[in-house]
A tleap script that builds the chain and sets N, CA, C and O, in Angstrom:
source leaprc.protein.ff14SB
mol = sequence {
  NMET TYR ARG ARG ARG VAL HIE GLU GLU GLU
  GLU ASP ASP ASP HIE PRO GLU MET VAL PRO
  ARG PRO VAL ASN ASN SER VAL GLU MET PRO
  PHE VAL VAL ILE PHE PRO LYS SER PRO SER
  GLN LEU MET SER ALA LYS LEU PRO ALA ARG
  VAL VAL ILE LYS GLY HIE VAL THR SER LEU
  GLY ARG SER SER VAL ILE LYS VAL ASP ARG
  TYR ALA VAL LYS LYS SER LYS CILE
}
set mol.1.N position { 115.206 242.791 16.120 }
set mol.1.CA position { 115.938 241.718 16.373 }
set mol.1.C position { 117.538 242.206 15.975 }
set mol.1.O position { 117.864 242.896 15.009 }
set mol.2.N position { 118.374 241.656 16.972 }
set mol.2.CA position { 119.689 242.059 17.124 }
set mol.2.C position { 120.650 241.066 16.576 }
set mol.2.O position { 120.316 239.917 16.864 }
set mol.3.N position { 121.691 241.150 15.907 }
set mol.3.CA position { 122.348 239.982 15.435 }
set mol.3.C position { 123.767 239.968 15.945 }
set mol.3.O position { 124.508 240.945 15.842 }
set mol.4.N position { 124.087 238.921 16.452 }
set mol.4.CA position { 125.525 238.955 17.170 }
set mol.4.C position { 126.594 238.649 16.482 }
set mol.4.O position { 126.534 237.621 15.807 }
set mol.5.N position { 127.639 239.319 16.470 }
set mol.5.CA position { 128.844 238.797 15.632 }
set mol.5.C position { 129.593 237.888 16.621 }
set mol.5.O position { 129.688 238.027 17.840 }
set mol.6.N position { 130.131 236.876 15.788 }
set mol.6.CA position { 131.056 235.935 16.319 }
set mol.6.C position { 132.795 236.284 15.959 }
set mol.6.O position { 133.453 236.225 14.920 }
set mol.7.N position { 133.074 236.610 17.175 }
set mol.7.CA position { 134.652 236.833 16.867 }
set mol.7.C position { 135.449 235.527 16.901 }
set mol.7.O position { 135.498 234.795 17.889 }
set mol.8.N position { 136.153 235.267 15.576 }
set mol.8.CA position { 136.835 234.087 15.632 }
set mol.8.C position { 138.099 234.473 15.830 }
set mol.8.O position { 138.552 235.478 15.282 }
set mol.9.N position { 138.879 233.620 16.732 }
set mol.9.CA position { 140.143 233.733 16.908 }
set mol.9.C position { 141.155 233.331 15.963 }
set mol.9.O position { 141.032 232.223 15.442 }
set mol.10.N position { 142.182 234.095 15.647 }
set mol.10.CA position { 143.431 233.602 14.636 }
set mol.10.C position { 144.076 232.167 14.964 }
set mol.10.O position { 144.618 231.877 16.030 }
set mol.11.N position { 143.940 231.444 14.014 }
set mol.11.CA position { 144.438 229.951 14.230 }
set mol.11.C position { 145.977 230.063 14.394 }
set mol.11.O position { 146.723 230.278 13.438 }
set mol.12.N position { 146.386 229.909 15.631 }
set mol.12.CA position { 147.848 229.523 15.599 }
set mol.12.C position { 148.433 228.328 15.702 }
set mol.12.O position { 147.809 227.573 16.447 }
set mol.13.N position { 149.562 227.798 15.150 }
set mol.13.CA position { 150.075 226.526 15.506 }
set mol.13.C position { 150.559 226.281 16.665 }
set mol.13.O position { 150.846 225.125 16.975 }
set mol.14.N position { 150.723 227.247 17.455 }
set mol.14.CA position { 151.487 226.773 18.741 }
set mol.14.C position { 150.520 226.593 19.868 }
set mol.14.O position { 150.978 226.480 21.005 }
set mol.15.N position { 149.005 226.549 19.634 }
set mol.15.CA position { 148.150 226.335 20.592 }
set mol.15.C position { 147.887 224.810 20.713 }
set mol.15.O position { 147.393 224.130 19.813 }
set mol.16.N position { 148.261 224.364 21.893 }
set mol.16.CA position { 148.126 222.750 21.850 }
set mol.16.C position { 146.273 222.287 21.908 }
set mol.16.O position { 145.878 221.148 22.154 }
set mol.17.N position { 145.633 223.134 21.701 }
set mol.17.CA position { 144.175 222.790 21.627 }
set mol.17.C position { 143.897 222.603 20.078 }
set mol.17.O position { 142.887 222.030 19.670 }
set mol.18.N position { 144.710 223.042 19.385 }
set mol.18.CA position { 144.263 223.143 17.862 }
set mol.18.C position { 145.152 221.983 17.322 }
set mol.18.O position { 145.179 221.835 16.100 }
set mol.19.N position { 145.877 221.150 18.104 }
set mol.19.CA position { 146.424 219.722 17.502 }
set mol.19.C position { 145.347 218.794 17.161 }
set mol.19.O position { 144.473 218.654 18.016 }
set mol.20.N position { 145.267 218.269 16.292 }
set mol.20.CA position { 144.116 217.295 15.894 }
set mol.20.C position { 144.399 216.089 16.661 }
set mol.20.O position { 145.544 215.657 16.794 }
set mol.21.N position { 143.268 215.490 17.215 }
set mol.21.CA position { 143.172 214.355 17.888 }
set mol.21.C position { 142.828 213.000 17.125 }
set mol.21.O position { 141.936 213.051 16.278 }
set mol.22.N position { 143.450 211.840 17.356 }
set mol.22.CA position { 143.368 210.682 16.624 }
set mol.22.C position { 141.847 210.173 16.516 }
set mol.22.O position { 141.327 209.881 17.593 }
set mol.23.N position { 141.208 210.055 15.571 }
set mol.23.CA position { 139.507 209.329 15.522 }
set mol.23.C position { 139.540 208.298 16.161 }
set mol.23.O position { 140.524 207.567 16.050 }
set mol.24.N position { 138.497 207.962 16.988 }
set mol.24.CA position { 138.338 206.682 17.429 }
set mol.24.C position { 136.717 206.225 17.012 }
set mol.24.O position { 135.726 206.597 17.641 }
set mol.25.N position { 136.703 205.573 16.130 }
set mol.25.CA position { 135.294 205.174 15.487 }
set mol.25.C position { 135.020 203.835 16.257 }
set mol.25.O position { 134.186 203.190 15.621 }
set mol.26.N position { 135.380 203.246 17.286 }
set mol.26.CA position { 134.920 202.183 17.742 }
set mol.26.C position { 133.514 202.559 18.542 }
set mol.26.O position { 133.233 203.668 18.997 }
set mol.27.N position { 132.738 201.410 18.599 }
set mol.27.CA position { 131.493 201.521 19.507 }
set mol.27.C position { 131.379 200.329 20.354 }
set mol.27.O position { 131.706 199.213 19.950 }
set mol.28.N position { 130.914 200.559 21.535 }
set mol.28.CA position { 130.772 199.529 22.308 }
set mol.28.C position { 129.105 199.229 22.639 }
set mol.28.O position { 128.338 200.121 23.000 }
set mol.29.N position { 128.720 197.851 22.449 }
set mol.29.CA position { 127.516 197.701 22.381 }
set mol.29.C position { 127.648 196.248 23.423 }
set mol.29.O position { 128.078 195.162 23.036 }
set mol.30.N position { 127.206 196.535 24.682 }
set mol.30.CA position { 127.021 195.181 25.396 }
set mol.30.C position { 126.083 194.391 25.253 }
set mol.30.O position { 124.979 194.933 25.191 }
set mol.31.N position { 126.110 193.047 25.159 }
set mol.31.CA position { 125.006 191.887 24.757 }
set mol.31.C position { 124.977 191.002 25.786 }
set mol.31.O position { 126.035 190.666 26.319 }
set mol.32.N position { 123.743 190.494 26.214 }
set mol.32.CA position { 123.740 189.340 26.911 }
set mol.32.C position { 123.553 187.956 25.706 }
set mol.32.O position { 122.677 187.816 24.853 }
set mol.33.N position { 124.566 187.185 25.987 }
set mol.33.CA position { 124.601 185.917 25.200 }
set mol.33.C position { 124.139 184.843 25.690 }
set mol.33.O position { 124.370 184.568 26.868 }
set mol.34.N position { 123.333 183.951 24.820 }
set mol.34.CA position { 122.566 182.908 25.658 }
set mol.34.C position { 123.280 181.794 24.859 }
set mol.34.O position { 123.256 182.004 23.646 }
set mol.35.N position { 123.943 180.602 25.260 }
set mol.35.CA position { 124.404 179.651 24.800 }
set mol.35.C position { 123.357 178.465 25.212 }
set mol.35.O position { 122.724 178.434 26.267 }
set mol.36.N position { 123.311 177.598 24.276 }
set mol.36.CA position { 122.479 176.283 24.306 }
set mol.36.C position { 122.871 175.385 25.289 }
set mol.36.O position { 122.056 174.726 25.935 }
set mol.37.N position { 124.345 175.308 25.473 }
set mol.37.CA position { 124.950 174.501 26.565 }
set mol.37.C position { 126.267 175.147 27.022 }
set mol.37.O position { 126.590 176.150 26.386 }
set mol.38.N position { 127.003 174.791 27.913 }
set mol.38.CA position { 128.181 175.357 28.651 }
set mol.38.C position { 129.067 175.892 27.615 }
set mol.38.O position { 129.210 175.000 26.780 }
set mol.39.N position { 129.608 176.747 27.344 }
set mol.39.CA position { 130.718 176.863 26.542 }
set mol.39.C position { 132.176 176.796 27.104 }
set mol.39.O position { 132.996 177.712 27.148 }
set mol.40.N position { 132.300 175.612 27.487 }
set mol.40.CA position { 133.789 175.327 27.991 }
set mol.40.C position { 134.863 175.542 27.238 }
set mol.40.O position { 135.925 175.897 27.750 }
set mol.41.N position { 134.685 175.306 25.603 }
set mol.41.CA position { 135.984 175.573 25.080 }
set mol.41.C position { 136.209 176.960 25.037 }
set mol.41.O position { 137.372 177.356 25.100 }
set mol.42.N position { 135.013 177.993 24.910 }
set mol.42.CA position { 135.318 179.518 24.901 }
set mol.42.C position { 136.008 179.913 26.261 }
set mol.42.O position { 136.931 180.725 26.335 }
set mol.43.N position { 135.469 179.263 27.298 }
set mol.43.CA position { 135.776 179.963 28.616 }
set mol.43.C position { 137.217 179.591 29.081 }
set mol.43.O position { 137.857 180.227 29.918 }
set mol.44.N position { 137.728 178.241 28.286 }
set mol.44.CA position { 139.324 177.802 28.575 }
set mol.44.C position { 140.169 178.400 27.261 }
set mol.44.O position { 141.343 178.043 27.165 }
set mol.45.N position { 139.715 179.139 26.422 }
set mol.45.CA position { 140.652 179.649 25.416 }
set mol.45.C position { 141.487 180.370 26.012 }
set mol.45.O position { 141.206 180.959 27.056 }
set mol.46.N position { 142.819 180.440 25.350 }
set mol.46.CA position { 144.100 181.537 25.828 }
set mol.46.C position { 143.860 182.616 24.972 }
set mol.46.O position { 143.592 182.443 23.783 }
set mol.47.N position { 143.940 183.753 25.513 }
set mol.47.CA position { 144.013 185.142 25.114 }
set mol.47.C position { 145.331 185.574 24.593 }
set mol.47.O position { 146.440 185.334 25.072 }
set mol.48.N position { 144.993 186.322 23.422 }
set mol.48.CA position { 143.965 186.836 22.833 }
set mol.48.C position { 143.559 185.701 21.885 }
set mol.48.O position { 144.413 184.871 21.573 }
set mol.49.N position { 142.177 185.604 21.356 }
set mol.49.CA position { 141.550 184.390 20.780 }
set mol.49.C position { 140.529 185.069 19.890 }
set mol.49.O position { 139.910 186.066 20.263 }
set mol.50.N position { 140.375 184.520 18.738 }
set mol.50.CA position { 139.244 185.176 17.872 }
set mol.50.C position { 138.068 184.161 18.031 }
set mol.50.O position { 138.297 182.954 17.955 }
set mol.51.N position { 136.770 184.660 18.259 }
set mol.51.CA position { 135.861 183.715 18.373 }
set mol.51.C position { 134.544 184.304 17.388 }
set mol.51.O position { 134.009 185.412 17.385 }
set mol.52.N position { 134.258 183.023 16.530 }
set mol.52.CA position { 133.330 183.277 15.813 }
set mol.52.C position { 131.711 182.808 16.356 }
set mol.52.O position { 131.444 181.606 16.347 }
set mol.53.N position { 131.017 183.472 16.665 }
set mol.53.CA position { 129.675 183.485 17.079 }
set mol.53.C position { 128.560 183.728 15.914 }
set mol.53.O position { 128.489 184.716 15.183 }
set mol.54.N position { 127.694 182.566 15.917 }
set mol.54.CA position { 126.455 182.609 14.832 }
set mol.54.C position { 125.457 182.343 15.582 }
set mol.54.O position { 125.486 181.401 16.374 }
set mol.55.N position { 124.338 183.208 15.427 }
set mol.55.CA position { 123.226 183.070 16.208 }
set mol.55.C position { 122.125 184.216 15.742 }
set mol.55.O position { 122.252 184.820 14.677 }
set mol.56.N position { 121.171 184.415 16.543 }
set mol.56.CA position { 120.241 185.300 16.350 }
set mol.56.C position { 119.888 186.411 17.372 }
set mol.56.O position { 119.691 186.066 18.537 }
set mol.57.N position { 119.797 187.653 17.044 }
set mol.57.CA position { 119.670 188.852 17.928 }
set mol.57.C position { 118.135 188.496 18.052 }
set mol.57.O position { 117.354 188.133 17.172 }
set mol.58.N position { 117.969 188.668 19.157 }
set mol.58.CA position { 116.447 188.665 19.766 }
set mol.58.C position { 115.890 189.905 20.416 }
set mol.58.O position { 114.702 190.161 20.613 }
set mol.59.N position { 116.930 190.620 20.713 }
set mol.59.CA position { 116.579 192.030 21.415 }
set mol.59.C position { 117.525 192.975 21.134 }
set mol.59.O position { 118.651 192.641 21.501 }
set mol.60.N position { 117.428 194.270 20.493 }
set mol.60.CA position { 118.392 195.178 20.501 }
set mol.60.C position { 117.951 196.654 20.728 }
set mol.60.O position { 117.011 197.275 20.233 }
set mol.61.N position { 118.975 197.062 21.687 }
set mol.61.CA position { 118.627 198.380 22.750 }
set mol.61.C position { 119.265 198.284 23.767 }
set mol.61.O position { 120.412 197.840 23.735 }
set mol.62.N position { 118.769 198.613 24.728 }
set mol.62.CA position { 119.227 198.849 26.199 }
set mol.62.C position { 119.557 197.239 26.551 }
set mol.62.O position { 120.703 196.904 26.853 }
set mol.63.N position { 118.617 196.416 26.496 }
set mol.63.CA position { 118.874 195.061 26.785 }
set mol.63.C position { 118.958 194.107 25.575 }
set mol.63.O position { 118.063 193.337 25.227 }
set mol.64.N position { 120.176 194.267 24.977 }
set mol.64.CA position { 120.522 193.420 23.857 }
set mol.64.C position { 120.635 192.088 24.049 }
set mol.64.O position { 121.161 191.743 25.107 }
set mol.65.N position { 120.203 191.077 23.140 }
set mol.65.CA position { 120.291 189.672 23.409 }
set mol.65.C position { 120.610 189.122 22.317 }
set mol.65.O position { 120.009 189.518 21.319 }
set mol.66.N position { 121.654 188.038 22.154 }
set mol.66.CA position { 122.077 187.049 21.215 }
set mol.66.C position { 121.802 185.860 21.536 }
set mol.66.O position { 122.276 185.443 22.593 }
set mol.67.N position { 121.074 185.096 20.831 }
set mol.67.CA position { 120.945 183.494 21.192 }
set mol.67.C position { 121.791 182.921 20.055 }
set mol.67.O position { 121.647 183.077 18.842 }
set mol.68.N position { 122.800 182.150 20.797 }
set mol.68.CA position { 123.782 181.531 19.855 }
set mol.68.C position { 123.437 180.147 19.269 }
set mol.68.O position { 123.069 179.229 20.001 }
set mol.69.N position { 123.567 180.012 17.894 }
set mol.69.CA position { 123.380 178.660 17.341 }
set mol.69.C position { 124.718 177.666 17.390 }
set mol.69.O position { 124.696 176.446 17.546 }
set mol.70.N position { 125.743 178.411 17.236 }
set mol.70.CA position { 127.129 177.713 17.341 }
set mol.70.C position { 128.263 178.619 17.288 }
set mol.70.O position { 128.141 179.693 16.697 }
set mol.71.N position { 129.466 178.258 17.904 }
set mol.71.CA position { 130.475 179.222 18.014 }
set mol.71.C position { 131.615 178.217 17.835 }
set mol.71.O position { 131.555 176.991 17.933 }
set mol.72.N position { 132.927 179.185 17.481 }
set mol.72.CA position { 133.948 178.297 17.226 }
set mol.72.C position { 135.203 179.362 17.769 }
set mol.72.O position { 135.147 180.579 17.594 }
set mol.73.N position { 136.061 178.830 18.291 }
set mol.73.CA position { 137.504 179.372 18.785 }
set mol.73.C position { 138.275 179.220 17.842 }
set mol.73.O position { 138.352 178.082 17.379 }
set mol.74.N position { 138.919 180.063 17.373 }
set mol.74.CA position { 140.188 179.977 16.322 }
set mol.74.C position { 141.336 180.742 16.640 }
set mol.74.O position { 141.292 181.827 17.219 }
set mol.75.N position { 142.370 180.166 16.256 }
set mol.75.CA position { 143.785 180.890 16.543 }
set mol.75.C position { 143.736 182.267 16.124 }
set mol.75.O position { 143.321 182.672 15.038 }
set mol.76.N position { 144.282 183.085 17.264 }
set mol.76.CA position { 144.553 184.571 16.973 }
set mol.76.C position { 145.466 184.717 15.850 }
set mol.76.O position { 146.316 183.845 15.668 }
set mol.77.N position { 145.369 185.938 14.912 }
set mol.77.CA position { 145.874 186.390 14.036 }
set mol.77.C position { 147.240 187.125 14.539 }
set mol.77.O position { 148.132 187.356 13.724 }
set mol.78.N position { 147.365 187.473 15.872 }
set mol.78.CA position { 148.495 188.241 16.331 }
set mol.78.C position { 149.470 187.244 16.578 }
set mol.78.O position { 150.585 187.561 16.991 }
savepdb mol mol.pdb
quit
């Protein structure tokens, strides 16, 4: 069995590929949200808006589903 040696390039500060990139820890998880009645207050809210949703996750995975018990539209902190 032969071993391969890995040649490591010298680190230069001049190489643009050596510049650290900002870390993005955000995760996108699309959900189907089921409301017991029409969420007119939510649909007419001015953006940006904070929305608090309380309910149950009935399915998690490719087809994630949340069944909403109640929700509230609050003023944005921005």
